[in-house]
Short mmCIF file of N, CA and C in Angstrom, two decimals:
data_model
loop_
_atom_site.label_atom_id
_atom_site.label_comp_id
_atom_site.label_asym_id
_atom_site.label_seq_id
_atom_site.Cartn_x
_atom_site.Cartn_y
_atom_site.Cartn_z
N MET A 42 140.36 259.00 -228.00
CA MET A 42 138.74 259.15 -228.56
C MET A 42 137.75 259.77 -227.48
N PRO A 43 136.86 260.71 -228.22
CA PRO A 43 136.20 261.20 -227.03
C PRO A 43 135.31 260.29 -226.67
N PRO A 44 134.59 260.69 -225.37
CA PRO A 44 133.40 259.69 -225.45
C PRO A 44 132.03 260.22 -226.21
N SER A 45 131.30 259.17 -226.61
CA SER A 45 130.30 259.07 -227.15
C SER A 45 128.93 260.12 -227.06
N ARG A 46 128.52 260.87 -227.67
CA ARG A 46 127.49 261.64 -226.64
C ARG A 46 126.29 260.95 -227.08
N PRO A 47 125.18 261.12 -226.31
CA PRO A 47 123.58 260.49 -226.65
C PRO A 47 123.59 261.33 -228.04
N SER A 48 122.47 260.47 -228.75
CA SER A 48 122.28 260.71 -230.15
C SER A 48 120.85 261.69 -229.78
N SER A 49 120.86 262.52 -231.06
CA SER A 49 119.46 263.44 -230.65
C SER A 49 118.89 262.85 -231.77
N ARG A 50 118.52 262.04 -232.24
CA ARG A 50 117.37 261.46 -232.79
C ARG A 50 117.18 259.95 -232.37
N LEU A 51 116.00 259.57 -232.77
CA LEU A 51 115.71 257.77 -232.13
C LEU A 51 116.80 256.84 -232.95
N GLU A 52 117.04 256.19 -232.39
CA GLU A 52 117.79 255.06 -232.78
C GLU A 52 116.88 254.09 -233.85
N PRO A 53 117.09 253.31 -234.75
CA PRO A 53 116.23 252.65 -235.21
C PRO A 53 116.19 251.71 -234.60
N ARG A 54 114.96 250.74 -234.66
CA ARG A 54 114.86 249.61 -233.94
C ARG A 54 115.24 248.57 -234.94
N PRO A 55 115.70 247.24 -233.74
CA PRO A 55 116.41 245.98 -234.16
C PRO A 55 115.45 245.65 -235.56
N ASN A 56 115.90 245.05 -236.46
CA ASN A 56 115.72 244.57 -237.76
C ASN A 56 114.30 245.37 -238.35
N ASN A 57 114.21 246.59 -238.16
CA ASN A 57 113.30 247.71 -238.41
C ASN A 57 111.98 247.23 -238.55
N ARG A 58 111.83 246.30 -237.30
CA ARG A 58 110.36 245.79 -237.07
C ARG A 58 109.71 247.10 -236.89
N PRO A 59 108.02 246.97 -237.34
CA PRO A 59 107.02 247.68 -237.26
C PRO A 59 106.69 247.79 -235.59
N LEU A 60 105.86 248.88 -235.29
CA LEU A 60 105.72 248.86 -233.94
C LEU A 60 104.87 247.74 -233.31
N ARG A 61 103.76 247.75 -233.99
CA ARG A 61 103.07 246.47 -234.08
C ARG A 61 103.32 245.05 -234.67
N ARG A 62 102.64 244.23 -233.72
CA ARG A 62 103.17 242.68 -234.81
C ARG A 62 101.54 242.77 -235.35
N ARG A 63 102.13 242.00 -236.23
CA ARG A 63 100.60 241.44 -237.33
C ARG A 63 100.39 239.94 -237.18
N LYS A 64 99.73 239.82 -236.70
CA LYS A 64 99.19 238.69 -236.60
C LYS A 64 99.48 237.80 -237.86
N GLU A 65 99.73 236.47 -237.54
CA GLU A 65 100.27 235.81 -238.72
C GLU A 65 98.63 235.21 -239.08
N LYS A 66 98.66 235.44 -240.74
CA LYS A 66 97.51 234.50 -241.24
C LYS A 66 97.82 232.69 -241.26
N ARG A 67 96.40 232.70 -240.61
CA ARG A 67 96.25 231.21 -240.34
C ARG A 67 95.02 230.88 -241.53
N GLU A 68 94.88 229.77 -241.30
CA GLU A 68 93.99 229.06 -242.53
C GLU A 68 92.52 228.81 -241.21
N MET A 69 91.41 229.40 -242.06
CA MET A 69 90.14 229.23 -240.78
C MET A 69 89.69 227.58 -241.05
N ALA A 70 88.95 227.48 -240.20
CA ALA A 70 89.07 226.02 -240.17
C ALA A 70 87.70 225.30 -240.82
N ALA A 71 87.39 225.03 -241.58
CA ALA A 71 86.39 224.46 -242.22
C ALA A 71 85.43 223.13 -241.98
N LEU A 72 84.05 224.13 -241.38
CA LEU A 72 83.18 223.64 -240.62
C LEU A 72 82.13 222.40 -241.74
N ASN A 73 81.83 223.23 -243.01
CA ASN A 73 80.99 222.58 -243.54
C ASN A 73 79.89 222.04 -243.41
N ILE A 74 79.09 222.80 -242.90
CA ILE A 74 77.67 222.18 -241.86
C ILE A 74 76.71 223.05 -242.54
N ASP A 75 75.47 222.46 -243.00
CA ASP A 75 74.34 223.35 -243.74
C ASP A 75 73.50 223.53 -242.39
N VAL A 76 73.66 224.66 -241.47
CA VAL A 76 72.94 225.07 -240.33
C VAL A 76 71.24 224.91 -241.03
N ASP A 77 70.92 225.44 -242.38
CA ASP A 77 69.74 225.60 -242.77
C ASP A 77 68.66 223.75 -242.54
N ALA A 78 69.69 223.12 -242.31
CA ALA A 78 69.19 222.18 -242.97
C ALA A 78 68.55 221.39 -241.29
N ILE A 79 68.63 221.90 -240.43
CA ILE A 79 69.27 221.26 -239.05
C ILE A 79 67.56 221.84 -238.39
N PRO A 80 67.22 221.13 -238.32
CA PRO A 80 65.76 221.61 -237.77
C PRO A 80 65.67 222.11 -236.39
N GLU A 81 64.50 223.26 -236.24
CA GLU A 81 65.25 224.28 -234.83
C GLU A 81 64.27 223.36 -233.63
N ARG A 82 65.55 223.53 -232.16
CA ARG A 82 65.20 222.91 -231.51
C ARG A 82 64.02 223.53 -230.72
N GLU A 83 63.14 222.65 -229.84
CA GLU A 83 61.82 222.93 -229.39
C GLU A 83 62.52 223.82 -227.80
N GLY A 84 61.66 224.64 -227.28
CA GLY A 84 61.85 224.58 -226.03
C GLY A 84 63.19 225.10 -226.00
N GLY A 85 64.06 224.76 -225.04
CA GLY A 85 65.64 224.75 -225.29
C GLY A 85 66.31 225.24 -223.77
N ASP A 86 67.53 225.20 -223.47
CA ASP A 86 67.73 225.06 -222.11
C ASP A 86 67.77 226.78 -221.82
N PHE A 87 66.99 227.58 -222.13
CA PHE A 87 66.69 228.86 -221.56
C PHE A 87 65.60 229.01 -221.19
N ASP A 88 64.98 227.76 -221.24
CA ASP A 88 63.28 228.31 -220.57
C ASP A 88 63.72 228.42 -219.22
N PRO A 89 62.80 229.51 -218.63
CA PRO A 89 63.35 229.31 -217.17
C PRO A 89 62.71 228.22 -216.03
N LEU A 90 63.58 228.19 -215.22
CA LEU A 90 62.89 227.11 -214.36
C LEU A 90 62.26 227.33 -213.53
N PRO A 91 61.36 226.21 -212.81
CA PRO A 91 60.40 226.18 -211.97
C PRO A 91 60.59 226.55 -210.96
N ASP A 92 59.55 227.42 -209.84
CA ASP A 92 59.26 227.82 -208.45
C ASP A 92 60.43 226.40 -208.05
N MET A 93 61.08 226.70 -206.97
CA MET A 93 61.81 225.85 -206.24
C MET A 93 63.20 225.83 -205.26
N ASP A 94 63.26 225.40 -204.21
CA ASP A 94 64.65 225.21 -203.20
C ASP A 94 65.68 224.41 -203.87
N VAL A 95 66.88 224.93 -204.29
CA VAL A 95 67.21 224.13 -204.82
C VAL A 95 69.32 224.38 -204.40
N ILE A 96 69.99 223.22 -204.15
CA ILE A 96 71.36 223.16 -203.60
C ILE A 96 71.65 223.64 -204.90
N ALA A 97 72.80 225.06 -204.45
CA ALA A 97 73.89 225.70 -205.58
C ALA A 97 74.68 226.45 -205.04
N GLN A 98 75.82 226.75 -205.83
CA GLN A 98 77.20 227.08 -205.21
C GLN A 98 77.27 228.74 -206.68
N ILE A 99 77.83 229.26 -206.03
CA ILE A 99 78.90 230.40 -207.01
C ILE A 99 79.66 229.93 -207.63
N ILE A 100 79.87 230.02 -208.74
CA ILE A 100 80.70 229.71 -209.57
C ILE A 100 81.76 230.72 -210.06
N GLU A 101 81.00 231.94 -209.98
CA GLU A 101 81.45 233.23 -210.74
C GLU A 101 81.29 234.20 -210.15
N THR A 102 82.28 235.24 -210.15
CA THR A 102 81.37 236.30 -209.25
C THR A 102 81.62 237.51 -210.33
N ASP A 103 81.03 238.62 -210.90
CA ASP A 103 81.60 239.76 -211.74
C ASP A 103 81.03 240.84 -210.99
N VAL A 104 82.49 241.78 -210.38
CA VAL A 104 81.57 243.01 -210.41
C VAL A 104 82.00 244.38 -211.44
N LYS A 105 80.99 245.22 -211.79
CA LYS A 105 81.43 246.10 -212.42
C LYS A 105 80.77 247.54 -211.69
N GLU A 106 81.54 248.70 -212.28
CA GLU A 106 81.04 249.60 -211.62
C GLU A 106 81.08 250.55 -212.68
N ASN A 107 80.11 251.55 -212.78
CA ASN A 107 79.58 252.33 -213.46
C ASN A 107 80.10 253.84 -213.49
N GLU A 108 81.22 254.20 -213.89
CA GLU A 108 81.87 255.55 -213.54
C GLU A 108 81.48 256.52 -214.31
N GLN A 109 80.20 256.77 -215.04
CA GLN A 109 79.02 257.72 -214.93
C GLN A 109 78.52 257.99 -213.71
N SER A 110 77.80 256.91 -213.20
CA SER A 110 76.54 256.64 -212.09
C SER A 110 77.70 256.86 -210.90
N GLY A 111 78.79 255.99 -210.64
CA GLY A 111 79.53 255.52 -209.46
C GLY A 111 79.00 254.64 -208.77
N ASN A 112 77.41 253.79 -209.31
CA ASN A 112 77.31 252.44 -209.10
C ASN A 112 78.06 251.74 -209.29
N THR A 113 78.05 250.57 -208.38
CA THR A 113 78.55 249.05 -208.52
C THR A 113 77.55 247.86 -208.56
N ARG A 114 77.68 247.19 -209.69
CA ARG A 114 76.65 245.82 -209.67
C ARG A 114 77.47 244.98 -209.63
N CYS A 115 77.14 243.64 -208.88
CA CYS A 115 77.73 242.35 -208.70
C CYS A 115 77.08 241.24 -209.06
N THR A 116 77.41 240.66 -210.27
CA THR A 116 76.58 239.86 -210.54
C THR A 116 76.92 238.05 -210.35
N PHE A 117 76.60 237.25 -209.67
CA PHE A 117 77.07 236.18 -209.00
C PHE A 117 76.17 235.03 -210.05
N THR A 118 76.94 233.95 -210.65
CA THR A 118 76.72 232.80 -211.45
C THR A 118 76.33 232.06 -210.18
N TRP A 119 75.52 231.35 -209.95
CA TRP A 119 75.10 230.36 -209.73
C TRP A 119 74.67 229.04 -210.42
N GLU A 120 75.59 227.88 -209.79
CA GLU A 120 75.19 226.74 -210.81
C GLU A 120 74.39 225.96 -209.76
N ILE A 121 73.63 225.17 -210.50
CA ILE A 121 72.50 223.97 -209.54
C ILE A 121 73.43 222.67 -209.57
N LEU A 122 73.54 222.30 -207.99
CA LEU A 122 74.62 221.13 -208.02
C LEU A 122 73.45 219.15 -208.08
N ASP A 123 72.29 219.23 -207.71
CA ASP A 123 71.64 218.42 -208.11
C ASP A 123 70.09 218.39 -208.67
N GLY A 124 69.46 217.09 -208.31
CA GLY A 124 68.11 217.09 -209.10
C GLY A 124 68.49 217.23 -210.84
N GLN A 125 67.05 217.14 -211.27
CA GLN A 125 67.12 217.31 -213.10
C GLN A 125 67.58 218.49 -213.47
N TYR A 126 67.75 219.58 -212.71
CA TYR A 126 68.36 220.59 -213.24
C TYR A 126 70.08 220.58 -212.95
N ALA A 127 71.21 219.79 -212.57
CA ALA A 127 71.91 220.14 -211.94
C ALA A 127 72.85 220.71 -213.30
N LYS A 128 73.64 221.29 -213.37
CA LYS A 128 74.90 221.93 -214.38
C LYS A 128 73.82 223.38 -214.92
N ARG A 129 72.70 223.59 -214.65
CA ARG A 129 71.74 224.61 -215.13
C ARG A 129 72.59 225.63 -214.34
N ARG A 130 72.50 226.84 -215.01
CA ARG A 130 73.13 228.24 -213.78
C ARG A 130 72.48 229.49 -213.70
N ILE A 131 72.38 229.68 -212.82
CA ILE A 131 71.59 231.31 -212.92
C ILE A 131 71.83 232.55 -212.48
N TRP A 132 71.66 233.34 -213.25
CA TRP A 132 72.46 234.76 -212.81
C TRP A 132 71.85 235.68 -211.94
N ASP A 133 72.73 236.30 -210.75
CA ASP A 133 71.70 237.04 -209.71
C ASP A 133 72.65 238.15 -209.50
N GLY A 134 72.04 239.42 -210.07
CA GLY A 134 72.23 240.76 -209.70
C GLY A 134 72.41 241.32 -209.08
N GLN A 135 73.12 241.83 -207.96
CA GLN A 135 72.93 242.68 -207.00
C GLN A 135 73.45 243.88 -207.09
N ASN A 136 72.61 245.09 -206.73
CA ASN A 136 73.40 246.88 -206.49
C ASN A 136 74.12 246.46 -205.47
N ILE A 137 75.31 246.77 -205.17
CA ILE A 137 76.52 246.92 -203.82
C ILE A 137 76.37 248.45 -203.80
N LYS A 138 76.42 249.01 -204.36
CA LYS A 138 76.76 250.28 -204.27
C LYS A 138 76.15 251.20 -204.92
N ASN A 139 75.15 252.18 -204.76
CA ASN A 139 73.99 252.78 -205.70
C ASN A 139 73.95 254.18 -204.94
N ARG A 140 73.42 255.18 -206.02
CA ARG A 140 72.95 256.60 -205.24
C ARG A 140 71.76 256.44 -204.54
N ASN A 141 71.02 255.25 -204.81
CA ASN A 141 69.79 255.22 -204.36
C ASN A 141 69.82 254.28 -203.02
N PRO A 142 70.31 254.88 -201.71
CA PRO A 142 70.45 253.65 -200.54
C PRO A 142 69.29 252.73 -200.60
N GLN A 143 68.14 252.64 -201.09
CA GLN A 143 67.55 251.77 -200.60
C GLN A 143 67.89 250.41 -201.38
N ALA A 144 68.05 251.10 -202.63
CA ALA A 144 68.78 249.49 -203.80
C ALA A 144 69.75 249.43 -203.64
N ALA A 145 71.16 250.16 -202.75
CA ALA A 145 72.58 249.85 -202.17
C ALA A 145 72.28 248.40 -200.83
N GLU A 146 71.54 248.72 -200.34
CA GLU A 146 70.65 248.33 -199.06
C GLU A 146 70.48 246.84 -199.07
N ILE A 147 69.30 246.63 -200.35
CA ILE A 147 69.02 245.48 -200.76
C ILE A 147 70.44 244.50 -201.39
N GLY A 148 71.09 245.56 -202.22
CA GLY A 148 71.85 244.19 -202.82
C GLY A 148 73.17 243.68 -201.39
N GLN A 149 73.46 245.00 -200.70
CA GLN A 149 74.24 244.37 -199.43
C GLN A 149 73.55 243.21 -198.28
N ARG A 150 72.53 243.25 -198.27
CA ARG A 150 71.76 242.29 -197.46
C ARG A 150 71.89 240.95 -198.29
N ALA A 151 71.81 241.36 -199.56
CA ALA A 151 71.72 239.92 -200.06
C ALA A 151 72.82 239.29 -199.91
N VAL A 152 74.24 240.32 -200.45
CA VAL A 152 75.77 239.58 -200.12
C VAL A 152 75.29 238.98 -198.53
N LYS A 153 75.49 239.29 -197.55
CA LYS A 153 75.13 239.22 -196.56
C LYS A 153 74.32 238.04 -196.31
N ASP A 154 73.18 237.69 -196.83
CA ASP A 154 72.51 236.50 -196.72
C ASP A 154 73.51 235.20 -197.04
N ILE A 155 74.28 235.52 -198.47
CA ILE A 155 74.73 234.73 -198.92
C ILE A 155 75.96 234.17 -197.84
N ALA A 156 76.81 235.48 -197.36
CA ALA A 156 77.48 235.18 -196.61
C ALA A 156 77.34 234.20 -195.42
N ALA A 157 75.62 234.31 -194.63
CA ALA A 157 75.73 233.49 -193.70
C ALA A 157 75.18 232.02 -194.48
N ALA A 158 74.92 232.20 -195.49
CA ALA A 158 74.24 230.86 -195.74
C ALA A 158 75.54 229.96 -195.93
N VAL A 159 76.70 230.63 -196.10
CA VAL A 159 77.86 229.55 -196.39
C VAL A 159 78.30 229.24 -195.46
N GLY A 160 78.72 230.02 -194.32
CA GLY A 160 78.85 230.33 -193.03
C GLY A 160 80.04 231.36 -192.70
N HIS A 161 80.19 231.87 -193.01
CA HIS A 161 81.41 233.04 -193.65
C HIS A 161 81.18 234.29 -192.15
N ARG A 162 81.36 234.64 -191.48
CA ARG A 162 81.32 235.52 -190.68
C ARG A 162 82.45 236.59 -190.88
N GLY A 163 82.14 237.85 -190.40
CA GLY A 163 82.77 239.26 -190.41
C GLY A 163 82.67 239.74 -192.19
N PRO A 164 83.69 240.79 -192.58
CA PRO A 164 83.42 241.22 -193.72
C PRO A 164 83.76 240.19 -195.19
N VAL A 165 83.43 240.36 -195.90
CA VAL A 165 83.09 239.72 -197.30
C VAL A 165 84.37 240.81 -197.50
N THR A 166 85.24 240.19 -198.12
CA THR A 166 86.79 241.11 -198.49
C THR A 166 86.66 240.73 -200.40
N ASN A 167 86.64 239.56 -200.63
CA ASN A 167 86.43 238.87 -201.90
C ASN A 167 85.74 237.59 -202.18
N SER A 168 85.66 237.49 -203.48
CA SER A 168 84.91 236.55 -203.60
C SER A 168 84.87 234.82 -203.57
N ASP A 169 86.32 234.81 -203.21
CA ASP A 169 87.12 233.35 -202.55
C ASP A 169 86.01 233.11 -201.15
N GLN A 170 85.27 234.07 -200.72
CA GLN A 170 85.11 233.72 -199.00
C GLN A 170 83.86 233.21 -199.07
N ILE A 171 83.01 232.94 -200.28
CA ILE A 171 81.45 232.88 -200.83
C ILE A 171 81.42 231.77 -201.99
N GLU A 172 82.56 231.76 -202.64
CA GLU A 172 82.39 230.96 -203.99
C GLU A 172 82.36 229.08 -203.78
N PHE A 173 82.07 228.54 -204.63
CA PHE A 173 82.18 227.42 -204.13
C PHE A 173 81.99 226.35 -203.04
N LYS A 174 80.70 227.20 -202.54
CA LYS A 174 80.33 226.76 -201.23
C LYS A 174 78.91 226.43 -201.54
N PRO A 175 78.00 225.47 -201.51
CA PRO A 175 76.61 224.79 -201.66
C PRO A 175 76.04 225.70 -200.26
N VAL A 176 74.69 225.88 -200.74
CA VAL A 176 74.08 226.71 -199.82
C VAL A 176 72.51 226.51 -200.37
N LEU A 177 71.56 226.27 -200.22
CA LEU A 177 70.11 226.39 -200.65
C LEU A 177 69.62 227.67 -200.97
N ILE A 178 69.20 227.82 -202.68
CA ILE A 178 68.49 228.79 -202.62
C ILE A 178 67.39 228.90 -203.40
N ARG A 179 66.68 229.87 -203.14
CA ARG A 179 64.81 229.70 -203.27
C ARG A 179 64.85 230.71 -204.66
N ILE A 180 64.21 229.81 -205.91
CA ILE A 180 64.04 230.31 -207.15
C ILE A 180 63.11 230.38 -207.39
N ARG A 181 62.42 231.90 -208.01
CA ARG A 181 61.24 231.75 -208.18
C ARG A 181 61.19 232.99 -210.13
N THR A 182 60.07 232.65 -210.51
CA THR A 182 59.85 233.03 -211.91
C THR A 182 59.53 234.68 -212.02
N GLU A 183 59.99 235.25 -212.68
CA GLU A 183 59.52 236.74 -212.75
C GLU A 183 58.68 236.64 -214.11
N PRO A 184 57.48 237.28 -214.65
CA PRO A 184 56.95 237.34 -215.61
C PRO A 184 56.90 237.75 -216.63
N ALA A 185 57.27 237.33 -217.85
CA ALA A 185 57.52 238.20 -219.01
C ALA A 185 56.63 239.76 -218.59
N LYS A 186 57.79 240.84 -219.04
CA LYS A 186 57.26 242.03 -218.85
C LYS A 186 57.76 242.81 -220.29
N GLY A 187 56.46 243.58 -221.09
CA GLY A 187 56.62 244.28 -222.61
C GLY A 187 57.56 243.41 -223.43
N ASP A 188 58.83 243.53 -223.99
CA ASP A 188 59.69 243.18 -224.99
C ASP A 188 60.52 241.56 -224.14
N TYR A 189 60.11 241.29 -222.77
CA TYR A 189 61.24 240.49 -222.04
C TYR A 189 60.56 239.53 -221.40
N PRO A 190 61.21 238.61 -222.01
CA PRO A 190 60.90 237.37 -221.33
C PRO A 190 60.93 236.87 -220.01
N ALA A 191 59.96 235.66 -219.27
CA ALA A 191 59.93 235.39 -218.37
C ALA A 191 61.42 234.99 -218.15
N ARG A 192 61.85 235.68 -216.59
CA ARG A 192 63.18 234.84 -216.07
C ARG A 192 63.53 234.71 -214.63
N ASN A 193 64.14 233.66 -214.41
CA ASN A 193 64.44 233.63 -212.95
C ASN A 193 65.07 234.43 -211.81
N LYS A 194 64.72 234.20 -210.78
CA LYS A 194 65.45 235.39 -210.05
C LYS A 194 65.69 234.85 -208.72
N VAL A 195 66.96 234.61 -208.19
CA VAL A 195 67.40 234.33 -206.39
C VAL A 195 66.57 235.23 -205.63
N THR A 196 65.58 234.10 -204.29
CA THR A 196 65.12 235.59 -203.64
C THR A 196 65.40 234.69 -202.35
N ALA A 197 66.43 234.00 -202.11
CA ALA A 197 66.70 233.62 -200.48
C ALA A 197 67.65 232.88 -201.02
N TYR A 198 68.70 232.94 -199.86
CA TYR A 198 69.64 232.34 -199.64
C TYR A 198 70.17 231.56 -197.91
N LYS A 199 70.17 230.34 -198.21
CA LYS A 199 70.10 229.81 -196.73
C LYS A 199 70.59 228.52 -196.37
N PRO A 200 71.42 228.22 -195.26
CA PRO A 200 71.97 227.09 -195.30
C PRO A 200 72.06 225.81 -195.67
N ILE A 201 72.79 225.18 -195.89
CA ILE A 201 72.13 224.13 -196.58
C ILE A 201 71.42 222.93 -195.44
N GLY A 202 71.47 222.75 -193.99
CA GLY A 202 71.13 222.50 -192.61
C GLY A 202 69.69 223.26 -192.83
N ALA A 203 69.44 223.93 -193.42
CA ALA A 203 67.80 224.39 -193.07
C ALA A 203 67.19 223.49 -193.46
N THR A 204 66.88 222.56 -193.92
CA THR A 204 65.94 221.79 -194.58
C THR A 204 66.55 220.32 -194.28
N ALA A 205 65.85 219.27 -193.97
CA ALA A 205 66.20 218.02 -193.93
C ALA A 205 66.58 216.91 -194.99
N SER A 206 65.34 217.60 -196.04
CA SER A 206 65.89 216.77 -197.26
C SER A 206 66.95 217.67 -197.73
N ALA A 207 67.61 218.88 -197.71
CA ALA A 207 68.76 219.40 -198.39
C ALA A 207 69.56 218.97 -197.87
N ALA A 208 69.85 218.55 -196.37
CA ALA A 208 71.32 218.47 -195.75
C ALA A 208 71.41 217.18 -196.41
N THR A 209 70.56 215.96 -196.66
CA THR A 209 70.80 214.49 -197.28
C THR A 209 71.68 214.54 -198.69
N THR A 210 70.28 215.30 -199.34
CA THR A 210 70.69 215.86 -200.85
C THR A 210 72.60 216.14 -200.85
N GLN A 211 72.91 217.36 -200.20
CA GLN A 211 74.02 217.75 -200.19
C GLN A 211 75.24 217.03 -199.38
N SER A 212 74.84 215.74 -198.33
CA SER A 212 75.99 214.95 -198.32
C SER A 212 76.66 214.25 -199.66
N THR A 213 75.35 213.67 -200.42
CA THR A 213 75.72 212.73 -201.41
C THR A 213 76.36 213.66 -202.49
N VAL A 214 75.93 215.10 -202.95
CA VAL A 214 76.13 215.87 -204.04
C VAL A 214 77.09 216.02 -203.94
N GLY A 215 78.04 216.79 -202.47
CA GLY A 215 79.16 216.93 -201.95
C GLY A 215 80.09 215.78 -202.26
N ALA A 216 79.63 214.76 -201.91
CA ALA A 216 80.57 213.62 -202.24
C ALA A 216 80.90 213.13 -203.59
N ALA A 217 80.06 213.36 -204.71
CA ALA A 217 79.73 213.27 -205.89
C ALA A 217 80.57 214.06 -206.56
N THR A 218 80.42 215.68 -206.23
CA THR A 218 80.75 216.35 -207.18
C THR A 218 82.32 216.99 -206.54
N GLY A 219 82.70 217.08 -205.25
CA GLY A 219 83.81 217.75 -204.80
C GLY A 219 83.14 219.25 -204.14
N ALA A 220 81.91 219.38 -204.15
CA ALA A 220 81.24 220.52 -203.80
C ALA A 220 81.98 221.12 -202.79
N GLY A 221 82.21 222.36 -202.84
CA GLY A 221 83.14 223.46 -201.74
C GLY A 221 84.18 223.34 -202.19
N SER A 222 84.79 222.85 -203.03
CA SER A 222 86.22 223.15 -203.09
C SER A 222 86.23 223.85 -204.83
N ARG A 223 87.56 224.11 -205.40
CA ARG A 223 87.44 224.71 -206.49
C ARG A 223 87.93 223.68 -207.32
N PRO A 224 86.95 223.61 -208.11
CA PRO A 224 87.44 222.03 -209.55
C PRO A 224 89.11 221.94 -210.01
N TRP A 225 89.37 222.79 -209.89
CA TRP A 225 91.16 223.27 -210.52
C TRP A 225 92.23 222.90 -209.28
N LYS A 226 91.75 222.96 -207.90
CA LYS A 226 92.65 222.83 -206.85
C LYS A 226 92.62 221.09 -206.29
#
C-alpha cells in the first residue's frame, strides 16, 4: 500500500462544528423593580470631598498609552482608609510620558513623591512597589468649569509619619484593616 499523501483540501472539522462557538441561550434574571417609583437620592456618593489631608492607599493602577500621540497616562485609584470618608475612592491621573516635557515632568514627579511617601527607593518598575501602602494625601477641590462639575484632586503625597496625628491614626487603621498588604494574600 503506498504511503498516504497530504490532502490538498482542508480536512473537515470534527462534528462539523462552526468556527465560532455560539453562546448558549440562558434565561434573564427577573428583577421586577419599578425604578420610577423609587425617590431620587439627594446628594449622593459622588459629591466632592472637602479639602483635607487623609490616610489613603493606592488600590489600583491603570496605565494607558495613546498610540496616536505617544503619550502615556497613569491613573491611580486611591482608597481612603480612615475617618468618615473611609472606603471612598479618588482617581489621580498623571501623564508619565508626554510630548510636552513639562507635563511629563509633573507626572513623573508625582510618581516619585508617591514612591518616597511609601518608602520606596530606586526606580519604580511596577505598581506593586507603591500599591497597598498607606500614605498621607492632600485632597483639594477643583471648582466647576463650564459643563464639568467640581471634582477632587490629589495635590500632595507624604509619608504617614509626616504628622503626629496621622501616625497615631495609621497604627489603628493598619491593625483594623490589614493595610499595607494585599487583601487576597
